[in-house]
mmCIF file of C-alpha atoms and ligand atoms in Angstrom:
data_model
loop_
_atom_site.group_PDB
_atom_site.id
_atom_site.type_symbol
_atom_site.label_atom_id
_atom_site.label_comp_id
_atom_site.label_asym_id
_atom_site.label_seq_id
_atom_site.Cartn_x
_atom_site.Cartn_y
_atom_site.Cartn_z
ATOM 1 C CA MET A 1271 -80.344 38.180 -0.031
ATOM 2 C CA HIS A 1272 -77.670 36.380 1.982
ATOM 3 C CA GLN A 1273 -78.179 32.757 2.867
ATOM 4 C CA TYR A 1274 -79.416 32.961 6.432
ATOM 5 C CA LYS A 1275 -79.220 29.863 8.578
ATOM 6 C CA GLY A 1276 -79.535 29.912 12.324
ATOM 7 C CA LYS A 1277 -79.199 33.683 12.691
ATOM 8 C CA LEU A 1278 -80.801 35.752 15.421
ATOM 9 C CA ILE A 1279 -82.122 39.072 14.137
ATOM 10 C CA ILE A 1280 -83.592 41.508 16.676
ATOM 11 C CA HIS A 1281 -85.551 44.693 16.020
ATOM 12 C CA THR A 1282 -86.007 46.747 19.155
ATOM 13 C CA GLY A 1283 -86.800 50.314 20.194
ATOM 14 C CA SER A 1284 -89.784 52.302 21.444
ATOM 15 C CA MET A 1285 -93.377 52.165 20.236
ATOM 16 C CA PHE A 1286 -94.039 53.741 16.813
ATOM 17 C CA SER A 1287 -90.397 53.154 15.823
ATOM 18 C CA GLY A 1288 -91.148 50.712 13.001
ATOM 19 C CA LYS A 1289 -90.136 47.454 14.728
ATOM 20 C CA THR A 1290 -93.118 45.451 13.541
ATOM 21 C CA SER A 1291 -92.892 46.922 10.024
ATOM 22 C CA SER A 1292 -89.246 45.835 9.881
ATOM 23 C CA LEU A 1293 -90.097 42.342 11.101
ATOM 24 C CA GLU A 1294 -92.890 42.132 8.560
ATOM 25 C CA ARG A 1295 -90.674 43.294 5.701
ATOM 26 C CA GLU A 1296 -88.020 40.748 6.631
ATOM 27 C CA VAL A 1297 -90.524 37.889 6.855
ATOM 28 C CA LYS A 1298 -91.879 38.826 3.421
ATOM 29 C CA ARG A 1299 -88.355 38.855 1.944
ATOM 30 C CA PHE A 1300 -87.557 35.439 3.440
ATOM 31 C CA THR A 1301 -90.845 34.105 2.073
ATOM 32 C CA ILE A 1302 -90.094 35.469 -1.417
ATOM 33 C CA ALA A 1303 -86.623 33.881 -1.199
ATOM 34 C CA GLY A 1304 -88.274 30.494 -0.712
ATOM 35 C CA TYR A 1305 -87.838 30.021 3.036
ATOM 36 C CA ASN A 1306 -90.591 28.329 5.044
ATOM 37 C CA THR A 1307 -91.532 31.154 7.423
ATOM 38 C CA ILE A 1308 -93.940 31.378 10.364
ATOM 39 C CA ALA A 1309 -94.814 34.507 12.325
ATOM 40 C CA PHE A 1310 -95.998 34.358 15.944
ATOM 41 C CA LYS A 1311 -97.455 36.934 18.245
ATOM 42 C CA PRO A 1312 -98.251 36.764 21.982
ATOM 43 C CA SER A 1313 -102.026 36.627 22.488
ATOM 44 C CA ILE A 1314 -101.870 39.345 25.181
ATOM 45 C CA ASP A 1315 -101.780 41.915 22.401
ATOM 46 C CA THR A 1316 -105.341 41.791 21.104
ATOM 47 C CA ARG A 1317 -105.503 45.350 19.805
ATOM 48 C CA TYR A 1318 -106.003 44.181 16.275
ATOM 49 C CA GLU A 1319 -107.480 41.343 14.224
ATOM 50 C CA LYS A 1320 -106.775 37.960 15.735
ATOM 51 C CA SER A 1321 -104.170 35.917 13.857
ATOM 52 C CA GLU A 1322 -102.784 38.978 12.124
ATOM 53 C CA ILE A 1323 -99.722 40.969 13.024
ATOM 54 C CA VAL A 1324 -100.701 44.548 12.334
ATOM 55 C CA THR A 1325 -98.330 47.479 12.392
ATOM 56 C CA HIS A 1326 -99.318 50.974 13.467
ATOM 57 C CA ASP A 1327 -99.437 51.973 9.813
ATOM 58 C CA ASN A 1328 -102.084 49.288 9.316
ATOM 59 C CA THR A 1329 -100.281 46.850 7.060
ATOM 60 C CA SER A 1330 -100.673 43.260 8.156
ATOM 61 C CA LEU A 1331 -99.090 39.842 8.019
ATOM 62 C CA LYS A 1332 -100.664 36.491 8.891
ATOM 63 C CA GLY A 1333 -99.423 35.257 12.214
ATOM 64 C CA VAL A 1334 -100.182 32.616 14.824
ATOM 65 C CA LEU A 1335 -101.345 33.816 18.232
ATOM 66 C CA VAL A 1336 -99.605 32.026 21.100
ATOM 67 C CA ASP A 1337 -99.515 32.318 24.883
ATOM 68 C CA ASN A 1338 -95.994 31.082 25.519
ATOM 69 C CA ILE A 1339 -92.760 29.699 24.077
ATOM 70 C CA ASP A 1340 -93.917 26.066 24.509
ATOM 71 C CA GLU A 1341 -96.654 26.613 21.945
ATOM 72 C CA ILE A 1342 -94.099 27.940 19.475
ATOM 73 C CA VAL A 1343 -91.837 24.917 20.054
ATOM 74 C CA GLU A 1344 -94.747 22.519 19.524
ATOM 75 C CA TYR A 1345 -95.931 24.356 16.423
ATOM 76 C CA CYS A 1346 -92.455 24.268 14.903
ATOM 77 C CA LYS A 1347 -92.084 20.518 15.502
ATOM 78 C CA VAL A 1348 -94.968 20.022 13.069
ATOM 79 C CA GLN A 1349 -94.246 22.839 10.599
ATOM 80 C CA ASN A 1350 -90.434 22.572 10.284
ATOM 81 C CA PRO A 1351 -89.873 26.247 9.477
ATOM 82 C CA ASP A 1352 -86.595 27.750 8.222
ATOM 83 C CA VAL A 1353 -87.472 31.135 9.717
ATOM 84 C CA ILE A 1354 -89.508 32.015 12.812
ATOM 85 C CA ALA A 1355 -90.640 35.548 13.570
ATOM 86 C CA ILE A 1356 -91.985 36.617 16.963
ATOM 87 C CA ASP A 1357 -93.542 40.047 17.259
ATOM 88 C CA GLU A 1358 -93.914 41.849 20.627
ATOM 89 C CA VAL A 1359 -91.551 39.319 22.191
ATOM 90 C CA GLN A 1360 -91.599 41.238 25.500
ATOM 91 C CA PHE A 1361 -95.150 39.921 26.036
ATOM 92 C CA LEU A 1362 -94.284 36.257 25.425
ATOM 93 C CA GLY A 1363 -95.269 34.131 28.413
ATOM 94 C CA GLY A 1364 -93.063 31.592 30.142
ATOM 95 C CA ASP A 1365 -89.872 31.514 32.123
ATOM 96 C CA ILE A 1366 -87.185 33.795 30.668
ATOM 97 C CA LYS A 1367 -84.460 31.125 30.893
ATOM 98 C CA LYS A 1368 -86.729 28.723 29.048
ATOM 99 C CA ILE A 1369 -87.462 31.265 26.302
ATOM 100 C CA VAL A 1370 -83.732 31.936 25.836
ATOM 101 C CA ALA A 1371 -82.953 28.192 25.835
ATOM 102 C CA SER A 1372 -85.681 27.487 23.268
ATOM 103 C CA ILE A 1373 -84.477 30.273 20.983
ATOM 104 C CA ASN A 1374 -80.893 28.984 21.284
ATOM 105 C CA GLU A 1375 -82.194 25.524 20.395
ATOM 106 C CA PHE A 1376 -83.907 26.896 17.249
ATOM 107 C CA LEU A 1377 -80.670 28.622 16.239
ATOM 108 C CA ALA A 1378 -78.689 25.415 16.833
ATOM 109 C CA GLN A 1379 -81.116 23.698 14.453
ATOM 110 C CA ASP A 1380 -80.218 26.298 11.797
ATOM 111 C CA ILE A 1381 -83.592 28.003 12.122
ATOM 112 C CA THR A 1382 -83.317 31.780 11.748
ATOM 113 C CA VAL A 1383 -85.219 33.709 14.420
ATOM 114 C CA ILE A 1384 -86.447 37.274 13.884
ATOM 115 C CA LEU A 1385 -87.700 39.094 16.959
ATOM 116 C CA ALA A 1386 -89.369 42.457 17.408
ATOM 117 C CA GLY A 1387 -89.903 43.877 20.869
ATOM 118 C CA LEU A 1388 -89.840 46.891 23.118
ATOM 119 C CA ASP A 1389 -86.521 47.415 24.857
ATOM 120 C CA MET A 1390 -88.039 49.455 27.721
ATOM 121 C CA ASP A 1391 -91.349 49.949 29.468
ATOM 122 C CA PHE A 1392 -92.999 53.355 29.919
ATOM 123 C CA THR A 1393 -90.778 54.167 32.904
ATOM 124 C CA GLY A 1394 -87.534 53.501 31.041
ATOM 125 C CA GLN A 1395 -86.907 50.087 32.664
ATOM 126 C CA ALA A 1396 -85.649 47.298 30.405
ATOM 127 C CA PHE A 1397 -87.953 44.422 29.521
ATOM 128 C CA GLU A 1398 -86.052 41.450 30.957
ATOM 129 C CA ILE A 1399 -86.501 39.062 28.043
ATOM 130 C CA VAL A 1400 -85.311 41.629 25.496
ATOM 131 C CA LYS A 1401 -82.367 42.509 27.748
ATOM 132 C CA GLU A 1402 -81.378 38.824 27.868
ATOM 133 C CA LEU A 1403 -81.684 38.276 24.133
ATOM 134 C CA MET A 1404 -80.058 41.427 22.744
ATOM 135 C CA PRO A 1405 -76.415 40.355 23.322
ATOM 136 C CA LEU A 1406 -77.110 37.028 21.618
ATOM 137 C CA ALA A 1407 -78.194 38.640 18.348
ATOM 138 C CA ASP A 1408 -76.236 38.274 15.123
ATOM 139 C CA TYR A 1409 -77.968 41.408 13.857
ATOM 140 C CA LEU A 1410 -79.400 43.961 16.260
ATOM 141 C CA TYR A 1411 -81.343 46.994 15.089
ATOM 142 C CA LYS A 1412 -82.434 49.767 17.419
ATOM 143 C CA HIS A 1413 -85.270 51.732 15.838
ATOM 144 C CA HIS A 1414 -86.340 55.225 16.771
ATOM 145 C CA ALA A 1415 -89.667 56.963 16.585
ATOM 146 C CA VAL A 1416 -89.701 60.761 16.420
ATOM 147 C CA CYS A 1417 -90.024 62.692 19.687
ATOM 148 C CA VAL A 1418 -93.449 64.387 19.607
ATOM 149 C CA LYS A 1419 -92.154 67.339 21.620
ATOM 150 C CA CYS A 1420 -88.907 68.300 19.865
ATOM 151 C CA GLY A 1421 -88.575 66.191 16.713
ATOM 152 C CA THR A 1422 -85.314 64.407 17.527
ATOM 153 C CA ASP A 1423 -84.953 60.618 17.714
ATOM 154 C CA ALA A 1424 -87.255 59.257 20.412
ATOM 155 C CA TRP A 1425 -85.931 57.049 23.193
ATOM 156 C CA VAL A 1426 -88.918 55.774 25.163
ATOM 157 C CA SER A 1427 -92.702 55.290 24.938
ATOM 158 C CA HIS A 1428 -94.126 57.750 27.444
ATOM 159 C CA ARG A 1429 -97.522 56.811 28.869
ATOM 160 C CA LYS A 1430 -99.964 59.693 28.761
ATOM 161 C CA THR A 1431 -102.529 58.099 31.091
ATOM 162 C CA LYS A 1432 -102.183 57.617 34.842
ATOM 163 C CA ASP A 1433 -102.147 53.786 34.749
ATOM 164 C CA THR A 1434 -99.226 52.408 36.717
ATOM 165 C CA GLU A 1435 -99.419 48.748 35.609
ATOM 166 C CA ARG A 1436 -96.429 47.706 33.572
ATOM 167 C CA VAL A 1437 -98.404 46.394 30.624
ATOM 168 C CA VAL A 1438 -101.241 48.510 29.313
ATOM 169 C CA ILE A 1439 -101.959 47.666 25.719
ATOM 170 C CA GLY A 1440 -102.451 50.786 23.720
ATOM 171 C CA ALA A 1441 -101.500 52.985 20.827
ATOM 172 C CA SER A 1442 -101.201 56.705 20.199
ATOM 173 C CA LYS A 1443 -104.039 57.569 22.603
ATOM 174 C CA GLU A 1444 -102.121 56.081 25.535
ATOM 175 C CA TYR A 1445 -98.501 56.505 24.498
ATOM 176 C CA GLU A 1446 -96.243 59.068 22.853
ATOM 177 C CA PRO A 1447 -92.615 58.693 21.779
ATOM 178 C CA LEU A 1448 -90.246 61.043 23.590
ATOM 179 C CA CYS A 1449 -86.502 61.622 23.514
ATOM 180 C CA ARG A 1450 -84.604 61.255 26.801
ATOM 181 C CA ARG A 1451 -84.519 64.996 27.516
ATOM 182 C CA CYS A 1452 -88.247 65.526 26.891
ATOM 183 C CA PHE A 1453 -89.058 62.367 28.887
ATOM 184 C CA LEU A 1454 -87.091 63.647 31.899
ATOM 185 C CA GLU A 1455 -88.776 67.048 31.617
ATOM 186 C CA GLU A 1456 -92.178 65.391 31.472
ATOM 187 C CA LYS A 1457 -91.348 63.260 34.534
ATOM 188 C CA ALA A 1458 -90.230 66.359 36.466
ATOM 189 C CA ILE A 1459 -93.541 68.079 35.661
ATOM 190 C CA GLU A 1460 -95.526 64.975 36.688
ATOM 191 C CA GLU A 1461 -93.594 64.683 39.976
ATOM 192 C CA ASP A 1462 -94.139 68.373 40.616
ATOM 193 C CA ILE A 1463 -97.877 67.920 40.227
ATOM 194 C CA VAL A 1464 -97.836 64.929 42.610
ATOM 195 C CA ASN A 1465 -95.798 66.833 45.198
ATOM 196 C CA LYS A 1466 -98.007 69.897 44.901
ATOM 197 C CA ASN A 1467 -101.132 67.797 45.379
ATOM 198 C CA GLN A 1468 -99.601 66.149 48.448
ATOM 199 C CA VAL A 1469 -98.771 69.508 49.980
ATOM 200 C CA GLU A 1470 -102.252 70.789 49.294
ATOM 201 C CA PHE A 1471 -103.703 67.618 50.762
ATOM 202 C CA ARG A 1472 -101.728 68.089 53.977
ATOM 203 C CA ILE A 1473 -103.005 71.656 54.350
HETATM 204 ZN ZN1 ZN B 1308 -87.631 65.514 22.624
#
């Protein structure tokens, strides 16, 4: 393993693409290499056991649940880690500029930061914090799930339910990975249904 000091490593992509597994594997490798590592996770994601980061394939890593970047900063003042991991970074609370500034401050202190997060929401819009952080990365990995319709590399997490809120915590019951083409086809069908219903309503 290379000597990592003050590097920003980002794992992004859609749901079911292996982001959290990659973050977990990296944290384990840093730990084996003798680095003092801490993993954090925004408390909004309470799908699984508290204080554990759990991947969709059900492996887990001990992590600290936090609400915002300030809690991470405070925690690190006491723990003096060499490596910080933040899973589901798109859900981290706090002002985006402040999150970016705090991460830059960690890097300036030679702390390596590993992030995992969704690049886009279910409509294909970028998550702002991930969009801000991606160009700053030393190492950026875009992961791909497999499109459930055609088997090519997926591009987005398509929401199967009718919820329109941006954040709906869920797994395979609520979301499916789709490639761009299948996503656009699915959208066209959904819009067709909406239009048809509107026409019928008017009659
Ligand atoms: Zn497809």
